[in-house]
Amino acid sequence: MPRYLLTRAWHSALTLVLATIVVFLGIRALPGDPALSLAGEDRSPEALAAIRAEYGLDQPMIVQFGRYVERALHGDFGTSIRTGLPVSDMIRTALPVTIELSALAILIATVLGVGAGVVAAVRRGRPAEWVANGLALIGLSVPHFWLGLLAILYLSVATGLFPASGFVPFTEDPIGNLHHIILPAVILGTGLAAIIMRQTRSAMLDSLSADYVRTAKAKGLSPRAVIGRHALRNSLIVVVTIVGLQLGGLISGAVVTESIFGLPGFGKMTIDAVFQRDYPVIQAVILLTATAYIVINFLVDLLYSVIDPRIRVAGEAA
Amino acid sequence: MILEVADLTVSFVTESGDVSAVDGVNLDLDAGEIVGVVGESGCGKSVTAMSLAGLLPRSARVSGSVRLRGTELIGAREPELRRVRGKEIAYIFQEPMTSLNPVLTVGRQIGEVLQEHERLSRKQVRQRAVELLSLVGIPSPANRVDNYPHQLSGGMRQRVMIAMAVACNPTVLVADEPTTALDVTAQAGILDVLRNLRDRLGTSVLIITHDLGVIADIADRVVVMYAGRVVEQAPVVELFAHPHHHYTDGLLKASPTPGRHAGTDRLQEIPGLVPVLTRQPDACTFADRCPAADQKCRGSAPPLTASSGSQAHLAACWHPTRQEAKR
């Protein structure tokens, strides 16, 4: 087990270093001189040279990279051109909103998706499966933004059940916080729920026809134990993979959902930064997203080995 | 009689129409008896075994009677069947690789049966699991109990399957091809374990196989099946010495036996294939492959009757073989 963990951790670290390099070079490969855009009106050679010296742009690439990494490690991503605030502060306020939104969306999607997938597999060829399949089709084909607008129209504006926009931090008012975030989380989770449902259904159909399920039945176990302990546990590996892979999609979905519901999250910050060419912010956002991806993949690998003991052995043999 | 199967008939509803799998099978199992059911793939032996405790899929249509100590099981409700499964009738399946759940420890999988059918504390369950592993001859069972199936060899896995099956001291143990996936040494070990269980616990064993060697080794009585019907039934020694049905005769000639084939280069095969039947004809289903078949065989199905000599030796054939002439 520790060996498997170490290998995974090492791979993750390596990927993170590569991601950092790519982000750094990517920003520098963009057309245009950052000094020019920073200089504003005063574009005299002296002013530009001063700016280059201030930001270290006159140094060799490798030195610049070293500084960039050093600062990033200290949580210093520079200052936003748009707001004049330190990027790290902006992230610190925006990130918890997005993490809460995504975590809640994943939770909702997993519960709904796995539940509906199991029902669809167990009740194969009966009305329950048709209902589950139909809902999944709707969840997959209806875009978030439209669903979000509908929800605002009918659940917020018309009936006033949920606030249409805005946000209250969890620490200030937990109930108000949930009230604000539950609707966007459901909207964000629908697509993922549909994907999880379809994958769970097909994985369950496979494991329900497996020999060990027949063994479990022959032991006289209750349907609940046969389905839950034997069939579902073996299907979960697929579900975990899907959730892991879909998290990227969830981040982009969060961007749209946050914009619609006016949540002051990471996604909204990103959109604003892109519109304003706020490079320090964009750079930090990309790096953080990449880091999140790598960390999530690492966690997914860890989960695999918890679910399926055979993976521990495979990792140790490698 | 512990288990009485009478006129058991099973067909499957498929997209291309019904397929008949088992046709009017009669089978008895006495306390502490080991009965072997032998036949080619597709002869209905596994379907017969699965139908005993209602383990067939929903597409199966089952009729007839299966009585366990006088209690009818065909048409019994699911909760009732669940009490029977694992506790009264326990199963051992062919593939020890796939028949055990890969993500649960063997101790857990054995413990499940105990928890389901008997009131035991966690500690007792674990202790009993270790005892069972040692009963089926697994070395250092206290360590093995926490192993996952992939950490064990094929023979060990099959022993785990047996430990799981006998956990609640079942009345009937149904072993469906228990040795097919194993090498010869492991095979002998498994058969020893089964014999041992019968001797120590008095379990009745129904062993399903296509391997006549296994039958000769372990069974007291043999039932030969062909295309869903029982074609011959006899005490093991009697059957091997004097097969009455031409199919049994063909099976014996197709298996290598030291001495018997001395001088001939080839084993004799039975020509043709087992038919897939959409419905059972009123004829001998073996007629198309039988050397002795005539109009009578194709016109009406022979009943399973006691032949001359022994009441225990039954065969469904219009023209039983004359062993003296053949040998």
XYZ file of C-alpha atoms in Angstrom:
645
model
C 0.000 0.000 0.000
C 2.618 2.668 0.910
C 4.536 1.725 -2.244
C 1.461 2.309 -4.398
C 0.878 5.598 -2.614
C 4.459 6.743 -3.150
C 4.409 5.935 -6.859
C 1.163 7.832 -7.287
C 2.428 10.807 -5.268
C 5.634 10.937 -7.298
C 3.680 10.904 -10.577
C 1.435 13.667 -9.294
C 4.379 15.831 -8.261
C 5.999 15.369 -11.651
C 2.813 16.349 -13.439
C 2.517 19.416 -11.243
C 6.047 20.568 -12.159
C 5.273 20.065 -15.851
C 2.005 21.971 -15.501
C 3.845 24.862 -13.868
C 6.349 25.027 -16.732
C 3.613 24.900 -19.356
C 1.620 27.649 -17.669
C 4.719 29.815 -17.343
C 5.777 29.334 -20.974
C 2.218 29.616 -22.220
C 1.797 33.047 -20.726
C 5.108 34.157 -22.181
C 4.192 32.809 -25.601
C 1.138 35.061 -25.768
C 1.500 37.819 -28.364
C 2.272 41.266 -27.055
C 4.722 42.677 -24.537
C 3.367 42.664 -20.991
C 5.432 45.761 -20.265
C 3.489 47.582 -22.981
C 0.123 46.691 -21.525
C 1.327 47.560 -18.031
C 2.786 50.879 -19.112
C -0.538 52.360 -20.180
C -0.154 55.882 -21.607
C 3.541 56.424 -20.865
C 5.365 54.280 -23.402
C 8.771 55.930 -23.296
C 11.734 53.501 -23.440
C 12.771 54.568 -19.938
C 9.338 53.821 -18.497
C 9.233 50.420 -20.237
C 12.735 49.584 -18.971
C 11.681 50.537 -15.466
C 8.648 48.305 -15.688
C 10.744 45.424 -17.064
C 13.187 45.839 -14.204
C 10.369 46.011 -11.668
C 8.736 42.813 -12.872
C 12.026 41.064 -13.620
C 11.188 40.824 -17.299
C 14.745 41.818 -18.235
C 16.147 38.727 -16.537
C 16.854 35.444 -18.375
C 13.871 33.102 -18.735
C 15.240 30.596 -16.236
C 15.650 33.249 -13.543
C 12.141 34.495 -14.212
C 10.830 30.960 -13.859
C 12.711 30.477 -10.597
C 11.174 33.645 -9.182
C 7.747 32.734 -10.424
C 7.902 29.333 -8.723
C 9.316 30.819 -5.540
C 6.513 33.376 -5.346
C 3.829 30.869 -6.237
C 5.060 28.589 -3.477
C 4.623 31.478 -1.055
C 1.109 32.030 -2.361
C 2.125 35.212 -4.136
C 0.617 35.425 -7.607
C 1.176 39.114 -8.103
C -1.357 41.919 -8.239
C -4.499 42.037 -10.293
C -4.368 44.624 -13.055
C -8.134 45.113 -12.861
C -8.696 45.486 -9.126
C -5.226 46.311 -7.842
C -5.708 43.676 -5.144
C -3.249 40.834 -4.538
C -4.355 37.866 -6.669
C -3.938 35.544 -3.683
C -6.512 37.562 -1.697
C -8.995 37.426 -4.574
C -8.557 33.692 -4.825
C -8.914 33.297 -1.100
C -12.392 34.829 -1.153
C -13.548 33.280 -4.439
C -12.275 29.732 -4.113
C -14.363 28.612 -1.100
C -17.549 29.557 -2.988
C -16.609 27.389 -5.965
C -15.394 24.522 -3.801
C -18.660 24.546 -1.880
C -20.698 24.750 -5.086
C -18.750 21.921 -6.778
C -18.668 19.684 -3.720
C -22.403 20.051 -3.256
C -23.001 19.453 -6.981
C -20.864 16.284 -6.895
C -22.652 15.063 -3.789
C -26.074 15.626 -5.348
C -24.979 14.129 -8.678
C -23.466 11.035 -7.050
C -26.448 10.312 -4.828
C -28.949 10.837 -7.668
C -26.803 9.201 -10.347
C -25.806 6.098 -8.411
C -29.303 5.679 -6.999
C -31.017 5.986 -10.380
C -28.359 3.810 -12.046
C -28.848 0.996 -9.553
C -32.628 1.180 -9.882
C -32.386 1.168 -13.679
C -30.139 -1.908 -13.642
C -32.086 -3.874 -11.054
C -35.470 -3.043 -12.597
C -34.270 -3.660 -16.109
C -36.984 -3.612 -18.755
C -39.594 -2.224 -16.361
C -41.106 1.267 -16.059
C -38.572 2.344 -13.405
C -35.764 1.882 -15.922
C -37.548 3.888 -18.589
C -38.097 6.755 -16.167
C -34.436 6.715 -15.085
C -33.219 6.542 -18.684
C -35.544 9.351 -19.736
C -34.358 11.601 -16.915
C -30.736 10.846 -17.779
C -31.356 11.777 -21.405
C -32.867 15.094 -20.336
C -30.009 15.710 -17.896
C -27.460 15.067 -20.631
C -29.048 17.054 -23.423
C -30.350 20.170 -21.669
C -27.591 22.784 -21.262
C -26.828 24.173 -17.797
C -27.368 27.783 -18.642
C -30.863 27.197 -19.982
C -31.805 25.004 -17.040
C -30.361 27.689 -14.735
C -32.415 30.409 -16.396
C -35.568 28.283 -16.162
C -34.883 27.625 -12.490
C -34.410 31.329 -11.805
C -37.581 32.131 -13.732
C -39.850 29.599 -12.053
C -38.266 28.891 -8.672
C -36.944 32.330 -7.835
C -38.761 35.077 -9.705
C -42.220 33.515 -9.971
C -42.457 31.736 -6.636
C -39.653 33.258 -4.581
C -38.652 29.863 -3.183
C -34.961 30.518 -3.758
C -32.952 33.715 -4.115
C -32.119 34.442 -7.764
C -28.599 35.646 -7.070
C -26.125 36.609 -4.418
C -24.205 34.738 -1.779
C -23.816 34.564 1.990
C -20.672 32.967 3.439
C -21.292 29.744 5.343
C -19.557 31.139 8.430
C -21.968 34.053 8.657
C -25.279 32.305 8.026
C -25.169 28.551 7.316
C -28.851 28.253 6.418
C -28.836 31.355 4.224
C -25.678 30.025 2.596
C -27.322 26.708 1.703
C -30.443 28.510 0.558
C -28.365 30.516 -1.899
C -26.210 27.696 -3.158
C -28.536 24.689 -3.347
C -30.259 25.688 -6.590
C -27.025 26.392 -8.523
C -25.575 23.155 -7.120
C -28.535 21.119 -8.359
C -28.341 22.766 -11.787
C -24.594 22.174 -11.962
C -25.029 18.563 -10.823
C -27.685 17.494 -13.337
C -25.347 16.748 -16.237
C -22.943 14.872 -14.000
C -25.827 12.972 -12.388
C -26.975 11.841 -15.823
C -23.495 10.632 -16.783
C -23.037 8.833 -13.462
C -26.464 7.242 -13.828
C -25.674 5.815 -17.251
C -22.271 4.513 -16.189
C -23.606 3.032 -12.953
C -26.400 1.331 -14.866
C -24.104 -0.387 -17.346
C -21.529 -1.296 -14.671
C -24.307 -2.726 -12.505
C -25.724 -4.752 -15.385
C -22.267 -6.264 -15.817
C -21.741 -7.083 -12.182
C -25.302 -8.323 -11.653
C -24.638 -11.061 -14.197
C -21.252 -11.919 -12.658
C -20.609 -15.298 -11.087
C -19.987 -13.867 -7.632
C -23.454 -12.347 -7.629
C -24.885 -15.780 -8.380
C -22.789 -17.082 -5.472
C -24.162 -14.355 -3.221
C -27.723 -15.296 -4.177
C -26.971 -18.981 -3.620
C -25.852 -18.110 -0.090
C -29.362 -16.888 0.635
C -28.366 -13.252 1.092
C -31.050 -10.577 0.980
C -31.454 -8.672 -2.307
C -30.112 -5.635 -0.498
C -26.857 -7.379 0.408
C -26.550 -8.932 -3.044
C -27.030 -5.600 -4.798
C -25.300 -3.284 -2.351
C -22.400 -5.308 -1.002
C -21.635 -7.474 -4.002
C -22.790 -5.826 -7.226
C -22.542 -2.118 -6.392
C -19.163 -2.282 -4.690
C -17.701 -3.788 -7.853
C -19.359 -1.138 -10.007
C -18.083 1.774 -7.944
C -14.678 1.807 -9.589
C -16.335 2.977 -12.792
C -18.296 5.622 -10.954
C -15.182 6.973 -9.222
C -13.354 7.172 -12.558
C -16.237 9.031 -14.161
C -16.545 11.500 -11.314
C -12.795 12.121 -11.474
C -12.817 12.652 -15.230
C -15.886 14.852 -15.150
C -14.480 17.254 -12.566
C -12.838 19.269 -15.337
C -16.202 19.649 -16.989
C -17.622 20.595 -13.628
C -15.146 23.488 -13.297
C -16.186 24.918 -16.662
C -19.818 24.300 -15.716
C -19.183 26.198 -12.501
C -17.994 29.186 -14.539
C -21.332 29.363 -16.358
C -23.479 28.580 -13.330
C -21.728 31.165 -11.169
C -22.238 33.803 -13.826
C -25.967 33.042 -14.091
C -26.564 32.987 -10.367
C -24.169 35.842 -9.622
C -22.093 33.778 -7.211
C -18.768 35.501 -6.390
C -16.753 32.340 -7.109
C -13.677 31.236 -8.945
C -15.570 30.884 -12.227
C -16.940 34.389 -12.164
C -13.508 35.731 -11.256
C -12.026 33.873 -14.217
C -14.569 35.243 -16.672
C -14.034 38.782 -15.439
C -10.258 38.338 -15.674
C -10.450 37.001 -19.231
C -12.639 39.885 -20.368
C -10.241 42.412 -18.840
C -6.982 40.682 -19.960
C -6.003 40.429 -16.309
C -2.939 38.218 -16.903
C -1.741 37.677 -13.310
C -5.201 36.449 -12.379
C -5.525 34.203 -15.447
C -2.101 32.722 -14.766
C -2.992 31.955 -11.166
C -6.354 30.516 -12.181
C -4.809 28.160 -14.718
C -2.154 27.002 -12.289
C -4.668 26.424 -9.525
C -7.055 24.570 -11.823
C -4.235 22.348 -13.003
C -3.199 21.708 -9.411
C -6.772 20.884 -8.461
C -6.962 18.429 -11.346
C -3.757 16.690 -10.324
C -4.759 16.501 -6.674
C -8.181 15.116 -7.623
C -6.613 12.480 -9.852
C -4.370 11.484 -7.002
C -7.370 11.158 -4.700
C -9.189 9.095 -7.336
C -6.224 6.724 -7.514
C -6.284 6.453 -3.743
C -9.991 5.666 -3.798
C -9.417 2.905 -6.366
C -7.140 1.075 -4.012
C -9.641 1.442 -1.198
C -12.429 -0.006 -3.347
C -10.510 -2.708 -5.174
C -7.777 -4.547 -3.272
C -6.336 -5.940 -6.510
C -5.158 -2.468 -7.538
C -2.884 -2.252 -4.497
C -1.094 -5.352 -5.667
C -0.835 -4.175 -9.267
C 0.693 -0.917 -8.035
C 3.195 -2.780 -5.899
C 4.219 -5.052 -8.730
C 4.773 -2.151 -11.116
C -35.331 -39.469 1.130
C -33.769 -36.028 1.645
C -34.340 -34.561 -1.786
C -36.928 -35.735 -4.299
C -37.077 -34.225 -7.753
C -40.072 -35.317 -9.790
C -40.940 -34.497 -13.385
C -38.799 -31.352 -13.324
C -39.216 -29.459 -16.590
C -37.446 -26.205 -17.437
C -37.629 -24.096 -20.564
C -36.224 -20.665 -21.306
C -38.057 -17.891 -23.066
C -35.684 -16.391 -25.608
C -36.096 -13.936 -28.458
C -35.993 -16.778 -30.952
C -38.672 -18.755 -29.140
C -38.673 -21.169 -26.238
C -35.768 -23.496 -25.636
C -36.309 -26.667 -23.685
C -33.483 -27.306 -21.212
C -34.785 -29.990 -18.866
C -37.589 -32.433 -19.614
C -39.298 -34.488 -16.908
C -36.252 -35.207 -14.770
C -36.662 -37.484 -11.748
C -33.880 -37.575 -9.187
C -33.558 -38.731 -5.596
C -30.910 -38.026 -3.034
C -30.583 -39.978 0.193
C -28.991 -38.749 3.413
C -25.214 -38.926 3.176
C -25.333 -40.077 -0.422
C -23.113 -38.731 -3.200
C -24.913 -38.716 -6.526
C -23.127 -37.736 -9.706
C -24.954 -36.160 -12.625
C -22.994 -36.568 -15.817
C -23.506 -35.394 -19.376
C -22.165 -33.143 -22.108
C -22.374 -29.349 -22.057
C -25.953 -28.279 -22.653
C -27.545 -31.509 -21.444
C -29.405 -29.652 -18.703
C -27.393 -30.820 -15.717
C -26.490 -27.348 -14.460
C -30.010 -26.039 -15.097
C -31.353 -28.934 -13.038
C -28.948 -28.047 -10.231
C -29.782 -24.334 -10.286
C -33.530 -24.941 -10.289
C -33.370 -26.858 -6.994
C -33.129 -23.661 -4.936
C -34.835 -21.394 -7.460
C -31.637 -19.813 -8.754
C -32.594 -19.710 -12.432
C -33.024 -16.342 -14.146
C -36.426 -14.802 -14.651
C -36.596 -16.061 -18.249
C -36.873 -19.663 -17.010
C -40.209 -21.495 -16.877
C -40.030 -24.237 -14.263
C -42.609 -26.939 -13.542
C -42.621 -30.199 -11.655
C -41.656 -30.798 -8.081
C -38.579 -30.422 -5.895
C -39.156 -31.621 -2.359
C -36.639 -31.066 0.385
C -37.553 -33.305 3.353
C -41.103 -33.188 2.019
C -41.279 -29.391 1.589
C -42.119 -28.284 -1.931
C -39.658 -25.722 -3.298
C -40.963 -25.156 -6.819
C -43.220 -22.115 -6.660
C -42.125 -21.294 -3.099
C -41.943 -17.621 -2.202
C -38.631 -15.772 -2.363
C -38.142 -15.300 1.427
C -38.751 -19.005 1.937
C -36.238 -19.878 -0.777
C -33.731 -17.528 0.779
C -33.925 -19.472 4.038
C -33.251 -22.658 2.082
C -30.331 -21.284 0.084
C -27.032 -21.548 1.903
C -28.702 -23.139 4.935
C -30.396 -26.242 3.493
C -29.146 -26.395 -0.072
C -25.692 -24.928 -0.626
C -23.820 -24.521 -3.881
C -20.262 -24.806 -5.073
C -19.684 -23.371 -8.541
C -17.287 -24.171 -11.299
C -15.121 -21.083 -11.599
C -13.421 -20.323 -8.297
C -11.798 -17.332 -10.020
C -15.024 -15.527 -10.768
C -17.413 -17.065 -8.260
C -15.801 -15.273 -5.345
C -16.232 -11.542 -5.008
C -12.844 -9.915 -5.746
C -13.329 -6.956 -3.422
C -14.257 -8.773 -0.197
C -11.952 -10.836 2.018
C -12.642 -14.564 2.083
C -13.430 -14.316 5.794
C -16.082 -11.732 5.055
C -17.597 -13.859 2.312
C -17.782 -16.906 4.541
C -19.047 -14.774 7.413
C -21.928 -13.450 5.331
C -23.616 -16.844 5.164
C -23.299 -17.288 8.911
C -24.675 -13.836 9.637
C -27.571 -14.432 7.284
C -28.672 -17.764 8.689
C -27.356 -17.972 12.217
C -27.320 -15.667 15.179
C -23.665 -15.188 15.883
C -21.637 -12.274 17.164
C -18.941 -10.759 14.990
C -16.250 -12.486 16.976
C -17.988 -15.853 16.707
C -18.448 -15.386 12.951
C -14.768 -14.762 12.479
C -13.805 -17.684 14.687
C -16.179 -19.960 12.786
C -14.770 -18.751 9.449
C -11.287 -19.725 10.597
C -12.578 -23.151 11.714
C -14.244 -23.672 8.350
C -11.078 -22.766 6.462
C -9.163 -25.316 8.474
C -11.953 -27.884 7.935
C -11.479 -27.634 4.162
C -7.730 -27.997 4.539
C -6.413 -24.471 4.135
C -3.077 -24.038 5.914
C -2.691 -21.220 8.485
C -6.392 -20.346 8.280
C -6.108 -17.537 10.855
C -4.008 -15.567 8.373
C -5.858 -16.640 5.255
C -9.166 -15.397 6.609
C -8.098 -11.815 5.867
C -6.891 -12.572 2.350
C -8.638 -11.460 -0.799
C -9.476 -14.117 -3.415
C -6.713 -12.947 -5.772
C -4.147 -13.757 -3.119
C -5.079 -17.454 -3.195
C -4.436 -20.193 -5.749
C -7.257 -21.776 -7.740
C -7.418 -24.843 -5.518
C -7.444 -22.698 -2.379
C -10.227 -20.558 -3.791
C -12.304 -23.642 -4.479
C -11.716 -24.718 -0.888
C -12.951 -21.305 0.213
C -16.067 -21.867 -1.917
C -16.610 -25.175 -0.136
C -16.033 -23.603 3.278
C -18.659 -21.002 2.365
C -21.061 -23.694 1.185
C -20.786 -25.872 4.285
C -20.749 -22.958 6.744
C -24.291 -23.661 7.966
C -24.092 -27.457 7.734
C -26.410 -27.712 4.733
C -28.510 -30.807 4.174
C -27.668 -30.908 0.487
C -24.483 -29.726 -1.154
C -24.760 -29.098 -4.882
C -21.349 -29.024 -6.551
C -21.588 -27.798 -10.132
C -18.368 -28.797 -11.917
C -16.330 -28.208 -8.749
C -13.075 -29.478 -10.200
C -13.271 -28.503 -13.865
C -11.129 -25.375 -13.588
C -8.455 -27.047 -11.458
C -5.363 -29.077 -12.189
C -5.353 -32.775 -11.344
C -3.648 -32.501 -7.953
C -5.998 -29.778 -6.793
C -8.898 -31.858 -8.161
C -8.029 -34.847 -6.019
C -7.739 -32.566 -2.978
C -11.180 -31.068 -3.563
C -12.801 -34.480 -3.990
C -11.168 -35.583 -0.735
C -12.639 -32.575 1.023
C -16.125 -33.376 -0.304
C -15.885 -37.034 0.716
C -14.631 -35.986 4.120
C -17.566 -33.637 4.634
C -20.022 -36.354 3.741
C -18.363 -38.720 6.218
C -18.107 -36.201 9.052
C -21.242 -34.110 8.635
C -23.507 -36.542 6.793
C -24.109 -34.044 4.000
C -25.787 -35.340 0.846
C -23.841 -34.280 -2.227
C -25.102 -33.791 -5.753
C -22.085 -33.465 -7.978
C -22.524 -32.191 -11.517
C -19.733 -32.943 -13.955
C -18.833 -33.996 -17.476
C -15.802 -35.834 -16.124
C -16.374 -39.570 -15.715
C -13.145 -39.802 -13.740
C -14.595 -37.558 -11.050
C -17.776 -39.669 -10.995
C -15.838 -42.906 -10.685
C -13.768 -41.407 -7.897
C -16.478 -40.014 -5.663
C -20.065 -40.921 -6.571
C -22.202 -43.676 -5.030
C -24.781 -43.423 -7.743
C -24.727 -41.916 -11.251
C -27.409 -40.163 -13.255
C -26.642 -39.743 -16.951
C -28.395 -36.873 -18.714
C -28.770 -36.247 -22.410
C -30.583 -33.328 -24.075
C -32.560 -32.497 -20.954
C -33.618 -36.029 -20.057
C -32.280 -38.655 -17.692
C -31.230 -41.545 -19.930
C -29.654 -43.848 -17.397
C -29.278 -44.172 -13.659
C -27.328 -46.787 -11.718
C -24.939 -47.441 -8.837
C -21.509 -46.292 -9.929
C -19.823 -49.687 -10.237
C -22.786 -51.146 -12.089
C -22.895 -48.264 -14.559
C -19.234 -48.410 -15.426
C -19.342 -52.185 -15.760
C -22.607 -52.556 -17.664
C -23.901 -49.401 -19.320
C -27.339 -50.035 -20.812
C -27.920 -46.856 -22.765
C -25.954 -46.367 -25.964
C -25.154 -42.796 -24.934
C -23.558 -43.956 -21.672
C -21.715 -46.589 -23.606
C -20.464 -43.914 -26.005
C -19.350 -41.679 -23.133
C -17.367 -44.508 -21.572
C -15.742 -45.380 -24.874
C -14.802 -41.756 -25.387
C -12.858 -41.558 -22.129
C -9.385 -42.952 -21.825
C -9.145 -45.910 -19.430
C -5.940 -47.818 -18.870
C -6.146 -51.258 -20.387
C -9.438 -50.971 -22.139
C -8.128 -49.266 -25.238
C -4.944 -51.230 -25.422
C -4.153 -51.905 -29.042
C -6.426 -49.243 -30.524
C -4.980 -45.853 -31.402
C -8.035 -43.665 -31.135
C -10.713 -43.085 -28.557
C -14.160 -43.570 -30.002
C -16.196 -40.408 -30.331
C -19.964 -40.116 -30.460
C -20.854 -38.742 -33.901
C -22.911 -35.540 -34.145
C -23.829 -32.857 -31.600
C -26.288 -32.455 -28.750
C -29.452 -31.046 -30.331
C -30.865 -27.691 -29.218
C -34.552 -28.352 -28.730
C -37.319 -25.840 -28.934
C -39.669 -28.550 -27.724
C -39.155 -32.100 -26.595
C -40.216 -34.632 -29.254
C -41.974 -37.900 -28.546
C -38.910 -39.818 -29.581
C -35.519 -40.798 -28.245
C -33.472 -37.595 -28.548
C -30.302 -39.630 -28.962
C -31.691 -41.556 -31.948
C -29.845 -39.451 -34.557
C -26.474 -40.297 -33.025
C -27.240 -43.844 -31.900
C -25.835 -46.929 -33.619
C -28.873 -49.041 -32.638
C -31.648 -46.586 -33.514
C -34.647 -47.716 -35.564
C -38.180 -46.553 -36.371
C -39.413 -47.235 -32.853
C -36.761 -44.930 -31.375
C -37.818 -42.100 -33.702
C -41.536 -42.681 -33.120
C -41.868 -42.734 -29.348
C -39.823 -41.732 -26.336
C -38.509 -44.653 -24.287
C -39.483 -44.539 -20.580
C -36.881 -44.782 -17.827
C -37.348 -48.358 -16.645
C -35.539 -50.879 -14.544
C -33.771 -53.353 -16.703
C -33.230 -57.022 -16.182
C -31.200 -57.860 -13.142
C -31.146 -54.803 -10.883
C -34.005 -52.593 -9.662
C -31.505 -49.795 -9.052
C -30.360 -49.729 -12.652
C -32.687 -47.690 -14.851
C -32.299 -46.841 -18.527
C -34.416 -45.053 -21.122
C -33.696 -47.113 -24.202
C -35.706 -49.369 -26.517
C -32.662 -51.395 -27.446
C -30.278 -51.597 -24.466
C -26.730 -52.598 -25.227
C -25.677 -56.182 -24.825
C -22.459 -55.827 -22.933
C -21.317 -59.412 -23.368
C -21.406 -59.071 -27.140
C -19.686 -55.669 -27.150
C -16.792 -56.284 -24.881
